[in-house]
Phi, psi and omega in degrees: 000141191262122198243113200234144170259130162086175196252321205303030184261151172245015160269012183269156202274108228304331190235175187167162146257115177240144171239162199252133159154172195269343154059050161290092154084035160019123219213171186285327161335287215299312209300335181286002184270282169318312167304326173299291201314315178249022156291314191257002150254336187293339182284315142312336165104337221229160184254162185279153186205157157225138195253147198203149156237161218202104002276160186299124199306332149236043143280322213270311190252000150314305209270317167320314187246033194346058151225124210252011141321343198249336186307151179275162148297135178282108161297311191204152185299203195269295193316312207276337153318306186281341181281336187267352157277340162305329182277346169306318150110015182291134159302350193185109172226124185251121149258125183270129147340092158286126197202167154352309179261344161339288197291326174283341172291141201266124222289325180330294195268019129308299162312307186300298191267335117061199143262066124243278153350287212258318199235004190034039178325121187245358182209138206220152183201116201241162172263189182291326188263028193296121162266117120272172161092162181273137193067031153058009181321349194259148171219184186304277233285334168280307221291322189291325163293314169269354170297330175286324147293001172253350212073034166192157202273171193196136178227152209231141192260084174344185140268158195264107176248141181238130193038023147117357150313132151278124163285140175195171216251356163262344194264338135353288174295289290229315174289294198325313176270003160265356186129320210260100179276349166272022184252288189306330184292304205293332178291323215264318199078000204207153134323148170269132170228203213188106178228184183136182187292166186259119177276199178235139131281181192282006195028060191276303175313303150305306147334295191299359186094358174260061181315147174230156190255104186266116188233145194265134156245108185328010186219167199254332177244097165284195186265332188238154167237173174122191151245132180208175179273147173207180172204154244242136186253194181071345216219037191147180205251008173255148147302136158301142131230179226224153154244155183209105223269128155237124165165230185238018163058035174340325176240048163316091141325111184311346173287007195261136203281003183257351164019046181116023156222176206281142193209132148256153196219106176296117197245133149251141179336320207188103182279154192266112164303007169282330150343312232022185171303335190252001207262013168274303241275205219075325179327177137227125175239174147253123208258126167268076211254106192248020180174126222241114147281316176186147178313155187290157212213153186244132186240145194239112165106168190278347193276316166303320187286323156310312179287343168324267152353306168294320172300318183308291172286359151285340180292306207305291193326282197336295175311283185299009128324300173305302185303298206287316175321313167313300189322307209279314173303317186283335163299334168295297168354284170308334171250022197253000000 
């Protein structure tokens, strides 16, 4: 997938099919949105494209009105996003700056310069409640009127329902944020997960007897907090698991070199000795988060926060006990 900030390229593609949207944690909705999308470029002759933004436009007018009550929690970083419209089979995501003249711009001259102009749209695909352009003024019925007049066609995408639910990147956050990852796994279609480099800490875990595998989540509110079991790719050719923390670290030694952003940080059960010690970081893994034991906790001294810790990966064991015992019954099941 070819990935461009801005249309100002001279790899961009002369022509496409684009559909518009911030696609936070590409859900099974956005993926039946992409199959369409990317049926009707094929049909065309034209690669599939998604048009996107950075920062999520209200972040942007969260920061404007400094009130970040307003900002959404972030389902997923940039990365693990542009990696799951790769898996998508999109052909092309030209991202844009959301910024003053953006947010200001006139839907008119959105259409024009744009998509027609900046992306040569010859077939465009919104979802129903797509809105755009300043004070969100464009709606399906403009965009589709100038398409008759421009030349190219546009089409508009129901919602996408699971057991009489709409999927959508809030009812996403809304599981993320009770708790419940076999709910966000069933929106998603997937785990939900979490990837990027593995960095260096103050390896305050370590000390404590927990080595952690540290990954940065580029954003300041995620959708989810917490401990939960998890299990950790990249790093063999089997998954680990793990227990983990993602959030701001309460009981943080202000000396910790990630000191005010959100990190998750990751102990696996059973460190692989080919590692050695130093031999993650850099990697790039993916964090599997399949089950939340309980909100992060503040612990006073490092001896509670060991023991903290400890429960915790008792917790981790315990679940995964659990799973594979299920596992083993339903495989009896099945052969019976």
């Amino acid at each position: 997938m070819q990935i461009l900030r801005g249309f100002h390229h001279p790899q961009i593609a002369r022509a496409c099919a684009v559909t518009i949207g911030n696609f936070d944690g590409v859900h099974r909705g956005h993926q039946a949105m992409l199959a369409l999308l990317n049926n009707e470029a094929r049909h065309r002759g034209v690669p599939s494209c998604v048009l996107t933004f950075e920062p999520h436009p209200r972040d942007y007018f969260a920061a404007l009105h400094r009130k970040p009550e307003l900002a959404p929690a972030r389902v997923a970083t940039l990365r693990d996003k542009l990696g799951e419209l790769r898996k998508c089979g999109v052909e092309q995501c030209v991202i844009l700056k959301f910024d003053q003249r953006l947010s200001s711009q006139q839907p008119e001259a959105f259409i024009d310069q744009v998509l027609v102009r900046g992306l040569g749209a010859k077939y465009v695909l919104v979802g129903d409640d797509f809105r755009f352009g300043a004070r969100r003024a464009g709606d399906y019925a403009m965009l589709d009127s100038a398409g008759s007049r421009q030349g190219f066609d546009v089409a508009r995408m129901n919602s996408y329902e699971v057991h009489g639910l709409r999927v959508s990147s809030s009812a996403v956050r809304e599981a993320l944020a009770r708790g419940d990852m076999a709910g966000t796994a069933a929106l998603l279609g997937r785990p939900y997960s979490i990837s990027g480099h593995v960095v260096h800490g103050r390896k305050l875990g370590r000390e404590l007897g927990f080595k952690t595998l540290n990954l940065r989540f580029s954003h300041w509110k995620p959708a989810a907090s917490g401990i939960f079991a998890v299990t950790v790719h990249g790093l063999g050719e089997e998954p680990l698991e793990g227990v983990a923390n993602l959030g701001i670290r309460p009981s943080l030694d202000p000396r910790d070199v990630n000191g005010g952003r959100v990190l998750l940080e990751t102990h696996c059960l059973d460190w692989p000795a080919s590692l050695g010690e130093e031999g993650a970081y850099g990697k790039i893994i993916r964090v599997e988060l399949l089950h939340k034991l309980h909100d992060e906790l503040r612990y006073d001294g490092l001896d509670a926060l060991k023991a903290g810790i400890a429960r915790d990966v008792e917790g981790a064991r315990a679940f995964f006990a659990s799973t594979h015992a299920e596992t083993r019954r339903q495989t009896t099941r099945d052969r019976i």
